[in-house]
């Protein structure tokens, strides 16, 4: 036993030393390195060498290998693909053979047992319940109300203060706070107050959520024996994750307690079955008597809503700052709604001499071009850039490639967006028009795009259940920001690096300056 531990330790030290030295070398290089299948390590050295530009590296591999690439890291075999025909087979037509697998709940251990990490009957039952919760009129209206509340009471006053004091700030951080509160409120009926008009509390919980995703990324590229050993002796990223789990569990306990203190007030807003928020759908469910499972579920709800939206919105602003003509078209589209609001001044918010126009979710339904700009951002910068599956039993993919039981399939959404044979010669351009076709009345309408080419919300039976809510929330907040504020990005493209994470987050945030916009209706530039 002691000997095997020593052997594990020595092997891991050796592997880690090689990896660290490769990583340091990679920092000096920007161009992707062709992988070599090394004995023992397989492609691991090439991956580590290209970590600084990870998604571009996968794109390079997939475009030079015509969409499909076989790889190996130590004893794990990967099949990397960006082929829409294979994607349809894996995620839809033969989905029962492509599972999350046994390792997934270990990689995302804080969400073990929930819909995100399970397969089969457990997943099916959980999905059915979430589907009914997220489509209930009471939860939909609560979600819209919480989103508007956070815009009016948190985001807008904060942006006005920054504009009037000409203070540069990290928009990534502000959006992450906004998305955190907006996601938590319909779950717990409590506003955690990460974004308030007066002060900015520490964001330990958001940092903990980000840590979970960073550690999950590294757990997928380092051999399991290595990260499990590090977990055992609590070193490196495995040390950070212990604290992150504690913070997350503490947060859930605090929210449940704050919620129970205000239960009396909530009764008025209950639906016919007495449900007031997402949590109330679980409290009397015998399946969730297990407190660990309930806590994991609540963390997963937070991740599903907060991580995705807070990752997407900074990329929307980044794309608009680099494509001001798109921003002008969005503002032109908003003008008729804004002018009707000015005349009736029903949903405007007056802030010491400024008329701020707040768009409500119903009004943003008509904003088709804004919707297209969001989809175009999700295409180029999908918040979950890789989809991972485990092969249950050996199979032949439509491309003719054989995959074997236990192999890992990795679909690169990031690479798919950059393939000319999927999206055309202009695939690298930010062009919302590609999502539009002409409607019968001459206006624009969203074009149908098959979900095996656009996977930001996943495809097939595990497709995102919060898509409509997410689009509603993102359009509502974007409409208000873009109509009322001009913003200037204070860093150029090389400074906007991608984090090494399961999420496509910006590594160094997004520093901006904002100005209140002259919103006289004729001025839409
Ligand atoms: C920009 C916003 C969003 C994006 C891009 C997005 C994307 C995704 C993706 C890729 C998956 C599949 C994950 C996997 O199993 O590998 C997923 C699943 C899911 N999403 Fe979203 N999501 C977003 C927002 C939301 C929101 C706001 C909610 C909740 C209100 C939500 C609820 C869910 C749920 C419940 C699932 C699990 C479906 C299942 O496993 O059957 N999502 N989402």
XYZ file of C-alpha atoms and ligand atoms in Angstrom, residues 100 115-116 123 127 130 134 304-305 308-309 312 378 383-384 387 455-458 461-466 469-470 473-474, ligand 1:
73
model
C -22.100 11.554 -19.252
C -29.504 16.285 -13.703
C -26.186 17.723 -14.872
C -31.736 12.165 -15.237
C -35.480 16.641 -16.276
C -37.408 20.850 -14.019
C -39.379 26.214 -15.603
C -27.086 26.550 -15.044
C -28.392 30.111 -14.852
C -23.928 30.676 -18.739
C -25.412 34.175 -18.770
C -22.169 35.228 -22.563
C -23.321 32.377 -28.666
C -20.238 29.721 -22.840
C -19.803 25.939 -22.734
C -19.477 18.937 -24.989
C -24.986 23.719 -30.094
C -24.719 26.581 -27.615
C -27.919 25.302 -25.953
C -26.991 21.687 -26.698
C -32.929 15.110 -25.544
C -30.492 16.942 -23.232
C -31.132 20.312 -24.766
C -31.081 23.274 -22.386
C -34.337 23.726 -20.481
C -33.671 27.376 -19.710
C -35.685 32.193 -19.983
C -32.045 32.924 -20.811
C -33.201 37.770 -19.510
C -30.327 38.565 -21.858
C -26.822 31.711 -22.259
C -27.553 30.927 -21.503
C -27.505 29.427 -21.497
C -26.792 28.552 -22.268
C -25.849 28.885 -23.415
C -27.114 27.219 -21.821
C -26.557 26.063 -22.350
C -26.822 24.790 -21.892
C -26.148 23.595 -22.332
C -25.018 23.541 -23.350
C -26.695 22.550 -21.668
C -26.273 21.086 -21.740
C -25.264 20.815 -20.662
C -24.850 19.384 -20.652
O -25.603 18.534 -20.194
O -23.752 19.098 -21.099
C -27.715 23.074 -20.810
C -28.503 22.307 -20.000
C -29.422 22.834 -19.137
N -29.735 24.160 -18.949
Fe -28.963 25.712 -19.951
N -28.001 27.299 -20.790
C -28.272 28.631 -20.556
C -29.096 29.146 -19.586
C -29.885 28.403 -18.770
C -30.774 28.942 -17.773
C -30.987 30.428 -17.490
C -31.360 27.891 -17.155
C -32.375 27.872 -16.054
C -33.279 28.781 -15.862
C -30.845 26.681 -17.777
C -31.225 25.403 -17.440
C -30.676 24.246 -17.977
C -31.015 22.914 -17.521
C -32.019 22.569 -16.441
C -30.229 22.019 -18.253
C -30.167 20.500 -18.112
C -30.833 19.783 -19.245
C -30.618 18.290 -19.158
O -29.561 17.818 -18.748
O -31.542 17.576 -19.509
N -29.956 27.038 -18.737
N -27.780 24.443 -20.954
